[in-house]
mmCIF file of C-alpha atoms and ligand atoms in Angstrom:
data_model
loop_
_atom_site.group_PDB
_atom_site.id
_atom_site.type_symbol
_atom_site.label_atom_id
_atom_site.label_comp_id
_atom_site.label_asym_id
_atom_site.label_seq_id
_atom_site.Cartn_x
_atom_site.Cartn_y
_atom_site.Cartn_z
ATOM 1 C CA MET S 1 106.284 124.034 82.859
ATOM 2 C CA PRO S 2 106.855 127.736 83.782
ATOM 3 C CA PHE S 3 105.538 128.687 80.315
ATOM 4 C CA LYS S 4 102.374 126.679 80.850
ATOM 5 C CA LEU S 5 101.874 128.406 84.194
ATOM 6 C CA LEU S 6 102.396 131.799 82.580
ATOM 7 C CA ARG S 7 99.928 130.998 79.787
ATOM 8 C CA HIS S 8 97.257 129.978 82.302
ATOM 9 C CA GLY S 9 98.057 133.028 84.408
ATOM 10 C CA LEU S 10 97.511 135.253 81.381
ATOM 11 C CA GLY S 11 94.071 133.775 80.881
ATOM 12 C CA ALA S 12 94.571 131.221 78.095
ATOM 13 C CA ARG S 13 91.633 128.809 78.165
ATOM 14 C CA PRO S 14 92.694 125.559 79.801
ATOM 15 C CA ARG S 15 92.888 122.610 77.431
ATOM 16 C CA ARG S 16 90.011 120.127 77.819
ATOM 17 C CA MET S 17 91.239 116.862 79.279
ATOM 18 C CA TRP S 18 89.015 114.817 76.953
ATOM 19 C CA HIS S 19 86.205 115.569 74.529
ATOM 20 C CA ASP S 20 82.609 114.516 73.948
ATOM 21 C CA ARG S 21 82.550 113.202 70.406
ATOM 22 C CA PRO S 22 79.553 111.671 68.589
ATOM 23 C CA LEU S 23 79.083 107.940 69.174
ATOM 24 C CA LYS S 24 79.865 106.193 65.872
ATOM 25 C CA ASP S 25 77.959 103.073 64.820
ATOM 26 C CA ARG S 26 81.162 101.052 64.472
ATOM 27 C CA TYR S 27 84.690 100.958 65.929
ATOM 28 C CA ASP S 28 87.595 98.577 65.502
ATOM 29 C CA VAL S 29 87.754 98.142 69.275
ATOM 30 C CA VAL S 30 85.145 98.759 71.976
ATOM 31 C CA ILE S 31 86.333 98.854 75.585
ATOM 32 C CA ILE S 32 83.587 98.460 78.179
ATOM 33 C CA GLY S 33 84.512 100.362 81.345
ATOM 34 C CA GLY S 34 86.048 103.823 81.664
ATOM 35 C CA GLY S 35 88.230 103.131 84.665
ATOM 36 C CA ALA S 36 92.009 103.116 84.898
ATOM 37 C CA HIS S 37 92.180 99.653 83.265
ATOM 38 C CA GLY S 38 90.017 100.410 80.238
ATOM 39 C CA LEU S 39 91.547 103.834 79.685
ATOM 40 C CA ALA S 40 95.091 102.485 80.073
ATOM 41 C CA CYS S 41 94.387 99.828 77.459
ATOM 42 C CA ALA S 42 92.982 102.479 75.092
ATOM 43 C CA TYR S 43 96.042 104.666 75.692
ATOM 44 C CA TYR S 44 98.573 101.893 74.995
ATOM 45 C CA LEU S 45 96.587 100.644 71.973
ATOM 46 C CA ALA S 46 96.880 104.096 70.465
ATOM 47 C CA ARG S 47 100.399 104.963 71.625
ATOM 48 C CA ASP S 48 102.181 101.641 71.154
ATOM 49 C CA HIS S 49 100.225 100.062 68.280
ATOM 50 C CA GLY S 50 98.625 102.914 66.351
ATOM 51 C CA VAL S 51 95.146 101.436 66.983
ATOM 52 C CA THR S 52 93.033 104.564 67.406
ATOM 53 C CA ASP S 53 89.558 103.595 66.154
ATOM 54 C CA VAL S 54 88.682 102.779 69.751
ATOM 55 C CA ALA S 55 85.645 103.655 71.900
ATOM 56 C CA VAL S 56 85.712 103.511 75.686
ATOM 57 C CA LEU S 57 82.129 103.124 76.944
ATOM 58 C CA GLU S 58 81.434 104.057 80.561
ATOM 59 C CA LYS S 59 77.988 103.743 82.107
ATOM 60 C CA SER S 60 78.626 106.615 84.546
ATOM 61 C CA TYR S 61 81.490 109.146 84.675
ATOM 62 C CA ILE S 62 85.033 107.916 84.123
ATOM 63 C CA GLY S 63 86.699 106.565 87.249
ATOM 64 C CA SER S 64 83.353 106.142 89.026
ATOM 65 C CA GLY S 65 83.822 102.394 89.605
ATOM 66 C CA GLY S 66 86.725 100.535 91.178
ATOM 67 C CA SER S 67 89.250 103.194 90.108
ATOM 68 C CA GLY S 68 87.608 105.773 92.360
ATOM 69 C CA ARG S 69 86.808 103.332 95.156
ATOM 70 C CA ASN S 70 90.139 101.877 96.228
ATOM 71 C CA THR S 71 92.849 102.968 98.657
ATOM 72 C CA ALA S 72 95.498 103.573 95.970
ATOM 73 C CA ILE S 73 98.126 101.276 97.494
ATOM 74 C CA LEU S 74 100.898 100.119 95.148
ATOM 75 C CA ARG S 75 103.153 97.133 95.795
ATOM 76 C CA SER S 76 104.606 94.058 94.129
ATOM 77 C CA ASN S 77 105.375 91.836 97.143
ATOM 78 C CA TYR S 78 103.142 88.956 96.077
ATOM 79 C CA LEU S 79 103.479 85.275 96.902
ATOM 80 C CA THR S 80 103.727 83.621 93.484
ATOM 81 C CA PRO S 81 106.524 84.344 90.971
ATOM 82 C CA GLU S 82 103.802 85.072 88.357
ATOM 83 C CA GLY S 83 102.139 87.635 90.612
ATOM 84 C CA VAL S 84 105.429 89.264 91.641
ATOM 85 C CA ARG S 85 106.619 89.675 88.017
ATOM 86 C CA PHE S 86 103.291 91.089 86.873
ATOM 87 C CA TYR S 87 102.912 93.614 89.694
ATOM 88 C CA ASP S 88 106.557 94.611 89.566
ATOM 89 C CA ALA S 89 106.147 95.534 85.905
ATOM 90 C CA SER S 90 103.104 97.586 86.941
ATOM 91 C CA LEU S 91 105.048 99.390 89.653
ATOM 92 C CA ASP S 92 107.751 100.243 87.107
ATOM 93 C CA LEU S 93 105.167 101.779 84.781
ATOM 94 C CA TYR S 94 103.577 103.687 87.674
ATOM 95 C CA GLU S 95 106.952 105.114 88.625
ATOM 96 C CA GLY S 96 107.374 106.680 85.189
ATOM 97 C CA LEU S 97 103.725 107.531 84.632
ATOM 98 C CA SER S 98 103.795 111.265 85.437
ATOM 99 C CA ALA S 99 106.570 111.777 82.893
ATOM 100 C CA ASP S 100 104.943 109.440 80.401
ATOM 101 C CA LEU S 101 101.539 111.147 80.547
ATOM 102 C CA ASP S 102 102.930 114.646 81.201
ATOM 103 C CA PHE S 103 100.454 114.758 84.058
ATOM 104 C CA ASN S 104 101.234 114.579 87.767
ATOM 105 C CA VAL S 105 99.766 111.352 89.150
ATOM 106 C CA MET S 106 101.374 112.015 92.547
ATOM 107 C CA PHE S 107 103.204 108.729 92.820
ATOM 108 C CA SER S 108 104.750 108.447 96.273
ATOM 109 C CA ARG S 109 107.183 105.611 96.951
ATOM 110 C CA ARG S 110 107.216 105.335 100.728
ATOM 111 C CA GLY S 111 107.618 101.705 101.752
ATOM 112 C CA HIS S 112 105.030 99.097 102.674
ATOM 113 C CA LEU S 113 104.811 97.000 105.836
ATOM 114 C CA THR S 114 102.725 93.831 106.182
ATOM 115 C CA LEU S 115 102.556 92.985 109.873
ATOM 116 C CA ALA S 116 102.715 89.451 111.243
ATOM 117 C CA HIS S 117 101.040 88.765 114.599
ATOM 118 C CA ASP S 118 101.587 85.009 114.853
ATOM 119 C CA ASP S 119 104.058 82.292 113.830
ATOM 120 C CA GLY S 120 102.018 81.252 110.791
ATOM 121 C CA SER S 121 102.055 84.793 109.383
ATOM 122 C CA VAL S 122 105.791 85.128 110.050
ATOM 123 C CA ARG S 123 106.335 81.956 107.983
ATOM 124 C CA THR S 124 104.210 83.329 105.128
ATOM 125 C CA MET S 125 106.079 86.667 105.179
ATOM 126 C CA ARG S 126 109.393 84.824 105.106
ATOM 127 C CA ARG S 127 108.248 82.843 102.087
ATOM 128 C CA ARG S 128 107.050 85.996 100.331
ATOM 129 C CA ALA S 129 110.377 87.694 101.018
ATOM 130 C CA GLU S 130 112.230 84.728 99.464
ATOM 131 C CA VAL S 131 110.026 84.672 96.338
ATOM 132 C CA ASN S 132 110.254 88.463 96.009
ATOM 133 C CA ARG S 133 114.027 88.458 96.193
ATOM 134 C CA LEU S 134 114.359 85.605 93.710
ATOM 135 C CA GLU S 135 112.362 87.815 91.336
ATOM 136 C CA GLY S 136 114.593 90.829 92.086
ATOM 137 C CA VAL S 137 111.995 92.624 94.215
ATOM 138 C CA ASP S 138 113.139 94.409 97.367
ATOM 139 C CA SER S 139 111.395 92.746 100.343
ATOM 140 C CA ARG S 140 112.659 91.462 103.657
ATOM 141 C CA LEU S 141 111.510 90.351 107.056
ATOM 142 C CA VAL S 142 112.012 92.943 109.816
ATOM 143 C CA PHE S 143 111.598 92.516 113.560
ATOM 144 C CA PRO S 144 110.358 94.919 116.256
ATOM 145 C CA ASP S 145 113.729 96.641 116.855
ATOM 146 C CA GLU S 146 113.973 97.702 113.214
ATOM 147 C CA LEU S 147 110.210 98.247 112.894
ATOM 148 C CA ALA S 148 110.477 100.840 115.636
ATOM 149 C CA SER S 149 112.709 102.934 113.404
ATOM 150 C CA ILE S 150 110.681 102.370 110.199
ATOM 151 C CA CYS S 151 107.353 103.199 111.849
ATOM 152 C CA PRO S 152 107.875 104.589 115.388
ATOM 153 C CA GLN S 153 104.141 105.303 115.766
ATOM 154 C CA LEU S 154 103.173 101.604 115.802
ATOM 155 C CA ASP S 155 102.324 100.126 119.179
ATOM 156 C CA LEU S 156 105.047 97.491 119.389
ATOM 157 C CA SER S 157 104.455 96.714 123.056
ATOM 158 C CA ASP S 158 102.731 93.582 124.304
ATOM 159 C CA ARG S 159 99.615 95.626 125.208
ATOM 160 C CA PRO S 160 97.621 94.823 122.045
ATOM 161 C CA ARG S 161 95.594 91.622 121.881
ATOM 162 C CA PHE S 162 97.670 90.711 118.825
ATOM 163 C CA PRO S 163 101.249 91.902 119.430
ATOM 164 C CA ILE S 164 103.410 92.477 116.362
ATOM 165 C CA HIS S 165 106.074 89.772 115.949
ATOM 166 C CA ALA S 166 107.594 90.846 112.631
ATOM 167 C CA ALA S 167 106.717 92.418 109.281
ATOM 168 C CA LEU S 168 107.419 92.032 105.598
ATOM 169 C CA TYR S 169 109.092 95.312 104.609
ATOM 170 C CA HIS S 170 108.806 96.260 100.938
ATOM 171 C CA PRO S 171 110.536 99.625 100.349
ATOM 172 C CA PRO S 172 109.271 100.088 96.730
ATOM 173 C CA GLY S 173 105.591 100.078 97.823
ATOM 174 C CA GLY S 174 103.674 103.322 98.002
ATOM 175 C CA ILE S 175 100.570 105.247 97.071
ATOM 176 C CA ILE S 176 99.340 107.373 94.189
ATOM 177 C CA ARG S 177 96.441 109.733 93.407
ATOM 178 C CA HIS S 178 93.877 107.397 91.838
ATOM 179 C CA ASP S 179 91.756 110.074 90.102
ATOM 180 C CA ALA S 180 94.863 111.536 88.510
ATOM 181 C CA VAL S 181 95.721 108.148 87.026
ATOM 182 C CA VAL S 182 92.259 107.964 85.421
ATOM 183 C CA TRP S 183 92.410 111.545 84.151
ATOM 184 C CA GLY S 184 95.955 111.175 82.844
ATOM 185 C CA TYR S 185 95.164 108.032 80.853
ATOM 186 C CA ALA S 186 91.913 109.594 79.588
ATOM 187 C CA ARG S 187 93.744 112.668 78.348
ATOM 188 C CA GLY S 188 96.506 110.592 76.755
ATOM 189 C CA ALA S 189 94.010 108.350 74.971
ATOM 190 C CA ASP S 190 91.812 111.267 73.863
ATOM 191 C CA GLU S 191 94.813 113.140 72.436
ATOM 192 C CA ARG S 192 95.613 110.098 70.303
ATOM 193 C CA GLY S 193 92.122 109.844 68.820
ATOM 194 C CA VAL S 194 90.304 107.469 71.194
ATOM 195 C CA ASP S 195 86.603 108.299 71.801
ATOM 196 C CA ILE S 196 85.531 108.336 75.446
ATOM 197 C CA HIS S 197 81.766 108.035 75.883
ATOM 198 C CA GLN S 198 80.515 108.612 79.413
ATOM 199 C CA TYR S 199 76.949 107.733 80.464
ATOM 200 C CA THR S 200 76.808 105.042 77.785
ATOM 201 C CA GLU S 201 75.856 101.713 79.321
ATOM 202 C CA VAL S 202 76.356 98.395 77.548
ATOM 203 C CA THR S 203 73.153 96.360 77.728
ATOM 204 C CA GLY S 204 74.055 93.475 75.412
ATOM 205 C CA ILE S 205 76.955 91.853 73.578
ATOM 206 C CA ASP S 206 76.347 90.611 70.046
ATOM 207 C CA VAL S 207 77.882 87.286 69.072
ATOM 208 C CA ALA S 208 77.519 85.480 65.734
ATOM 209 C CA ALA S 209 79.154 82.199 64.728
ATOM 210 C CA GLY S 210 81.301 82.175 67.874
ATOM 211 C CA ALA S 211 82.699 85.692 67.363
ATOM 212 C CA VAL S 212 81.794 89.036 68.854
ATOM 213 C CA THR S 213 80.219 91.480 66.389
ATOM 214 C CA GLY S 214 79.421 94.458 68.613
ATOM 215 C CA VAL S 215 77.540 95.735 71.642
ATOM 216 C CA GLN S 216 74.110 97.134 72.424
ATOM 217 C CA THR S 217 74.130 100.335 74.449
ATOM 218 C CA THR S 218 71.651 102.733 76.005
ATOM 219 C CA ARG S 219 72.513 105.001 73.055
ATOM 220 C CA GLY S 220 72.063 102.371 70.342
ATOM 221 C CA PRO S 221 74.046 99.515 68.800
ATOM 222 C CA VAL S 222 77.781 99.768 68.105
ATOM 223 C CA ALA S 223 79.477 97.256 65.812
ATOM 224 C CA ALA S 224 83.018 96.070 66.660
ATOM 225 C CA GLY S 225 85.143 93.035 65.873
ATOM 226 C CA THR S 226 86.972 93.382 69.193
ATOM 227 C CA VAL S 227 85.367 93.994 72.579
ATOM 228 C CA LEU S 228 87.217 94.173 75.896
ATOM 229 C CA SER S 229 85.289 93.855 79.156
ATOM 230 C CA ALA S 230 87.098 96.000 81.753
ATOM 231 C CA THR S 231 84.561 96.656 84.482
ATOM 232 C CA ALA S 232 85.395 96.045 88.139
ATOM 233 C CA GLY S 233 82.615 94.042 89.761
ATOM 234 C CA TRP S 234 80.377 93.505 86.726
ATOM 235 C CA ALA S 235 82.466 91.095 84.650
ATOM 236 C CA SER S 236 80.214 88.079 85.253
ATOM 237 C CA ASP S 237 77.162 90.022 84.069
ATOM 238 C CA LEU S 238 78.945 91.228 80.947
ATOM 239 C CA ALA S 239 80.382 87.806 80.182
ATOM 240 C CA ALA S 240 76.885 86.325 80.561
ATOM 241 C CA MET S 241 75.752 88.720 77.806
ATOM 242 C CA ALA S 242 78.287 86.999 75.555
ATOM 243 C CA GLY S 243 77.075 83.554 76.706
ATOM 244 C CA LEU S 244 80.012 82.887 79.071
ATOM 245 C CA ARG S 245 80.010 81.866 82.719
ATOM 246 C CA LEU S 246 82.958 83.131 84.782
ATOM 247 C CA PRO S 247 84.241 81.596 88.038
ATOM 248 C CA LEU S 248 83.727 84.817 90.043
ATOM 249 C CA ASP S 249 81.783 86.047 93.055
ATOM 250 C CA THR S 250 81.335 89.775 93.693
ATOM 251 C CA PHE S 251 81.838 91.237 97.195
ATOM 252 C CA PRO S 252 81.810 94.845 98.434
ATOM 253 C CA LEU S 253 85.064 96.191 99.913
ATOM 254 C CA GLN S 254 84.677 99.201 102.194
ATOM 255 C CA ALA S 255 87.126 101.963 103.038
ATOM 256 C CA CYS S 256 87.099 105.394 104.661
ATOM 257 C CA VAL S 257 89.090 108.567 105.130
ATOM 258 C CA THR S 258 89.689 110.727 108.221
ATOM 259 C CA GLU S 259 90.014 114.452 108.681
ATOM 260 C CA PRO S 260 93.463 115.751 107.637
ATOM 261 C CA LEU S 261 96.233 115.406 110.217
ATOM 262 C CA LYS S 262 99.784 116.719 110.273
ATOM 263 C CA PRO S 263 102.022 114.292 108.393
ATOM 264 C CA PHE S 264 103.156 111.515 110.742
ATOM 265 C CA LEU S 265 102.888 108.273 108.758
ATOM 266 C CA ASP S 266 105.267 107.906 105.821
ATOM 267 C CA VAL S 267 104.865 104.181 105.255
ATOM 268 C CA VAL S 268 101.854 102.043 104.244
ATOM 269 C CA VAL S 269 100.862 99.692 107.075
ATOM 270 C CA VAL S 270 98.849 96.519 106.496
ATOM 271 C CA SER S 271 97.751 93.761 108.830
ATOM 272 C CA GLY S 272 96.083 90.788 107.186
ATOM 273 C CA SER S 273 95.253 89.257 110.581
ATOM 274 C CA LEU S 274 93.610 92.445 111.887
ATOM 275 C CA HIS S 275 92.024 93.085 108.454
ATOM 276 C CA VAL S 276 93.267 96.638 108.177
ATOM 277 C CA TYR S 277 95.443 98.814 105.937
ATOM 278 C CA ILE S 278 96.283 102.420 106.535
ATOM 279 C CA SER S 279 98.276 105.150 104.804
ATOM 280 C CA GLN S 280 98.413 108.937 105.034
ATOM 281 C CA SER S 281 97.567 110.823 101.866
ATOM 282 C CA GLY S 282 99.429 113.877 100.607
ATOM 283 C CA ARG S 283 96.577 115.945 102.057
ATOM 284 C CA GLY S 284 97.119 114.467 105.524
ATOM 285 C CA GLU S 285 94.014 112.271 105.641
ATOM 286 C CA LEU S 286 94.333 108.695 106.838
ATOM 287 C CA VAL S 287 93.033 106.364 104.150
ATOM 288 C CA MET S 288 91.942 103.106 105.754
ATOM 289 C CA GLY S 289 90.174 99.930 104.746
ATOM 290 C CA ALA S 290 89.257 96.457 105.925
ATOM 291 C CA SER S 291 88.478 93.055 104.433
ATOM 292 C CA VAL S 292 85.641 92.437 101.989
ATOM 293 C CA ASP S 293 82.116 92.262 103.381
ATOM 294 C CA PRO S 294 81.273 88.686 104.426
ATOM 295 C CA PHE S 295 78.559 88.238 101.771
ATOM 296 C CA THR S 296 78.238 88.629 98.031
ATOM 297 C CA SER S 297 76.516 91.845 96.953
ATOM 298 C CA TYR S 298 76.598 94.618 94.367
ATOM 299 C CA SER S 299 75.914 97.282 96.998
ATOM 300 C CA THR S 300 78.292 100.224 97.341
ATOM 301 C CA ALA S 301 76.596 101.544 100.500
ATOM 302 C CA GLY S 302 78.780 101.988 103.591
ATOM 303 C CA SER S 303 77.968 100.343 106.931
ATOM 304 C CA LEU S 304 78.438 101.267 110.601
ATOM 305 C CA ASP S 305 79.483 97.700 111.256
ATOM 306 C CA PHE S 306 82.526 98.223 109.017
ATOM 307 C CA LEU S 307 83.483 101.486 110.750
ATOM 308 C CA GLU S 308 83.242 99.950 114.205
ATOM 309 C CA GLY S 309 85.348 96.921 113.299
ATOM 310 C CA LEU S 310 87.938 98.941 111.412
ATOM 311 C CA SER S 311 88.308 101.580 114.142
ATOM 312 C CA GLY S 312 88.892 98.910 116.771
ATOM 313 C CA HIS S 313 91.632 97.345 114.671
ATOM 314 C CA VAL S 314 93.314 100.630 113.787
ATOM 315 C CA LEU S 315 93.434 101.530 117.484
ATOM 316 C CA GLU S 316 95.179 98.237 118.211
ATOM 317 C CA LEU S 317 98.033 99.476 116.021
ATOM 318 C CA PHE S 318 97.862 103.241 116.660
ATOM 319 C CA PRO S 319 96.069 103.869 119.996
ATOM 320 C CA PHE S 320 96.776 107.625 119.882
ATOM 321 C CA LEU S 321 94.308 108.034 116.973
ATOM 322 C CA SER S 322 91.268 107.537 119.196
ATOM 323 C CA GLN S 323 90.002 111.134 118.851
ATOM 324 C CA VAL S 324 90.397 111.396 115.076
ATOM 325 C CA ARG S 325 87.192 111.940 113.115
ATOM 326 C CA ILE S 326 86.205 109.934 110.070
ATOM 327 C CA LEU S 327 85.008 112.159 107.244
ATOM 328 C CA ARG S 328 83.540 109.759 104.725
ATOM 329 C CA GLN S 329 83.361 106.143 103.687
ATOM 330 C CA TRP S 330 82.722 104.250 100.464
ATOM 331 C CA ALA S 331 82.653 100.775 98.976
ATOM 332 C CA GLY S 332 83.916 99.248 95.758
ATOM 333 C CA LEU S 333 83.058 95.944 94.116
ATOM 334 C CA CYS S 334 85.549 93.095 94.133
ATOM 335 C CA GLU S 335 85.040 90.082 91.951
ATOM 336 C CA MET S 336 86.912 87.153 93.393
ATOM 337 C CA PRO S 337 88.171 84.157 91.404
ATOM 338 C CA PRO S 338 88.847 80.913 93.322
ATOM 339 C CA ASP S 339 92.654 81.405 93.299
ATOM 340 C CA TYR S 340 92.649 85.162 94.099
ATOM 341 C CA SER S 341 94.409 86.032 90.848
ATOM 342 C CA PRO S 342 92.944 88.021 87.958
ATOM 343 C CA LEU S 343 91.499 86.800 84.646
ATOM 344 C CA MET S 344 93.044 88.409 81.562
ATOM 345 C CA GLY S 345 93.039 87.593 77.903
ATOM 346 C CA VAL S 346 91.136 85.586 75.354
ATOM 347 C CA THR S 347 87.803 83.820 75.862
ATOM 348 C CA PRO S 348 85.997 81.081 73.923
ATOM 349 C CA VAL S 349 84.182 83.908 72.068
ATOM 350 C CA ARG S 350 86.548 85.168 69.326
ATOM 351 C CA GLY S 351 87.277 88.872 69.646
ATOM 352 C CA PHE S 352 85.859 89.076 73.186
ATOM 353 C CA PHE S 353 88.627 89.743 75.736
ATOM 354 C CA LEU S 354 88.580 89.795 79.531
ATOM 355 C CA ASP S 355 90.112 92.188 82.049
ATOM 356 C CA ALA S 356 88.400 90.836 85.165
ATOM 357 C CA GLY S 357 88.609 89.064 88.510
ATOM 358 C CA TRP S 358 90.472 91.872 90.198
ATOM 359 C CA GLY S 359 89.413 91.089 93.759
ATOM 360 C CA THR S 360 91.181 93.547 96.044
ATOM 361 C CA TYR S 361 94.225 93.954 93.798
ATOM 362 C CA GLY S 362 92.982 95.708 90.661
ATOM 363 C CA PHE S 363 93.951 99.362 90.797
ATOM 364 C CA LYS S 364 97.648 98.619 91.301
ATOM 365 C CA ALA S 365 97.630 96.538 88.090
ATOM 366 C CA SER S 366 96.131 99.212 85.825
ATOM 367 C CA PRO S 367 99.201 100.193 83.744
ATOM 368 C CA ILE S 368 100.572 96.725 83.071
ATOM 369 C CA CYS S 369 97.151 95.213 82.506
ATOM 370 C CA GLY S 370 96.328 97.948 79.991
ATOM 371 C CA LYS S 371 99.692 97.591 78.250
ATOM 372 C CA THR S 372 99.677 93.805 77.951
ATOM 373 C CA LEU S 373 96.032 93.605 76.849
ATOM 374 C CA ALA S 374 96.707 96.295 74.254
ATOM 375 C CA GLU S 375 99.544 94.121 72.936
ATOM 376 C CA LEU S 376 97.280 91.065 72.843
ATOM 377 C CA ILE S 377 94.485 92.924 71.052
ATOM 378 C CA ALA S 378 96.848 94.526 68.534
ATOM 379 C CA THR S 379 99.019 91.493 67.759
ATOM 380 C CA GLY S 380 96.827 88.497 68.593
ATOM 381 C CA ARG S 381 99.607 87.137 70.832
ATOM 382 C CA THR S 382 99.241 86.765 74.609
ATOM 383 C CA PRO S 383 102.252 88.382 76.352
ATOM 384 C CA GLY S 384 104.108 85.952 78.637
ATOM 385 C CA LEU S 385 103.448 88.180 81.648
ATOM 386 C CA ILE S 386 99.683 87.557 81.506
ATOM 387 C CA HIS S 387 99.620 84.009 80.147
ATOM 388 C CA PRO S 388 99.388 82.551 83.716
ATOM 389 C CA PHE S 389 96.192 84.571 84.264
ATOM 390 C CA ARG S 390 94.256 83.137 81.301
ATOM 391 C CA LEU S 391 90.653 82.035 81.869
ATOM 392 C CA SER S 392 91.423 78.473 80.726
ATOM 393 C CA ARG S 393 93.775 77.900 83.700
ATOM 394 C CA PHE S 394 90.869 76.573 85.757
ATOM 395 C CA ALA S 395 89.918 73.934 83.187
ATOM 396 C CA GLU S 396 93.643 73.102 82.906
ATOM 397 C CA PHE S 397 94.077 72.767 86.712
ATOM 398 C CA ASP S 398 96.785 75.437 86.667
ATOM 399 C CA PRO S 399 95.692 78.070 89.227
ATOM 400 C CA VAL S 400 97.883 80.925 90.536
ATOM 401 C CA GLY S 401 97.205 80.848 94.294
ATOM 402 C CA GLU S 402 97.677 84.357 95.674
ATOM 403 C CA LYS S 403 95.503 84.203 98.778
ATOM 404 C CA GLY S 404 98.544 84.359 101.071
ATOM 405 C CA ALA S 405 99.566 87.747 99.664
ATOM 406 C CA ALA S 406 96.190 89.443 99.574
ATOM 407 C CA ALA S 407 96.442 92.459 101.851
ATOM 408 C CA VAL S 408 93.027 91.778 103.316
ATOM 409 C CA GLY S 409 90.887 88.861 104.372
ATOM 410 C CA HIS S 410 88.380 87.328 101.963
HETATM 411 O O1 PYC D 501 96.400 94.411 97.907
HETATM 412 O O2 PYC D 501 97.522 96.077 98.748
HETATM 413 C C1 PYC D 501 96.467 95.460 98.542
HETATM 414 C C2 PYC D 501 95.201 96.038 99.030
HETATM 415 C C3 PYC D 501 95.055 97.093 99.836
HETATM 416 C C4 PYC D 501 93.717 97.254 100.009
HETATM 417 C C5 PYC D 501 93.072 96.306 99.326
HETATM 418 N N1 PYC D 501 94.005 95.562 98.718
#
């Protein structure tokens, strides 16, 4: 590292993170969506399986979709054993990602609290803690005395309309720098020969005799025997291009960030009942979000309604923040399956794979989703970790009900 610093200091031209290469008319694998998921899959295809004739097609700039529109919370304290195992494997990969990519993704393990304001929520947290521990994940129920030492800033009095009774405490949870994750995977994939094409929108998917044969793009047709759809929010539209109907509805999820404050909050705080989650970034800003908008839409515009509701709920938990200014807000698209678990893997169209249905839980899954889908694409075998999340589970009456562990209301 000191040598790199010295080289830059002496004026060596910085290495480009990724390159603009010509768009070929055929690839072995086309990945639609240049977010953390698509880029991670490209990276692991190249690194773990030597599959490098891969194009990542992104309709805007990389990371402009869900990867740049989340609140970068990481955790694995889900409700179902399938969900816990999957997200725990993701957290493990995130923990080693800076070293793996030789790029600082600013992973910060700081603990995660999910507050319970009524008896029903306490029961759910207790159940989550049991499932987590059976799967070897560190989670436990804590009560106000202990909460006061984990997060002394919380209003634990009986003043709030919804006093805090207990919380699920998950020490391994944390946050990360979401752009860095996108850039790190892009650089790693590019270095291994993957082509990243920004501003290249897919407008059609070609299928012949039940198998995918390529895609149509705003820059012309591209042939490919394998196509992965990895776009947050747009999966139903893309699947429709391949003649498939997915059980998904798309909702906007809004979030915002405040002016920077001196560090005071070193744990992620979530309240499903108050529809709020809050963490403090490395730059001191509070990153906060609420539940999905109460209607389906593809809009990423922010609303005053969201800010008013969110501010009221944040002040229930942290009344001393009343004078803090909000700097900006944004929205991402969340496509919600009926059981609140993702859709990954094969489809009835041969060679057409899904990385979809990420609701409000997509960014935290990026590494493990990319790694397992890369294995599936390269070997033709579905890894056990993602088998429960196959599309056919609905027809087989085998859902993975995660609603109780979603951080936010839906
Ligand atoms: O699942 O941790 C979560 C989450 C936070 C914000 C949206 N989803």
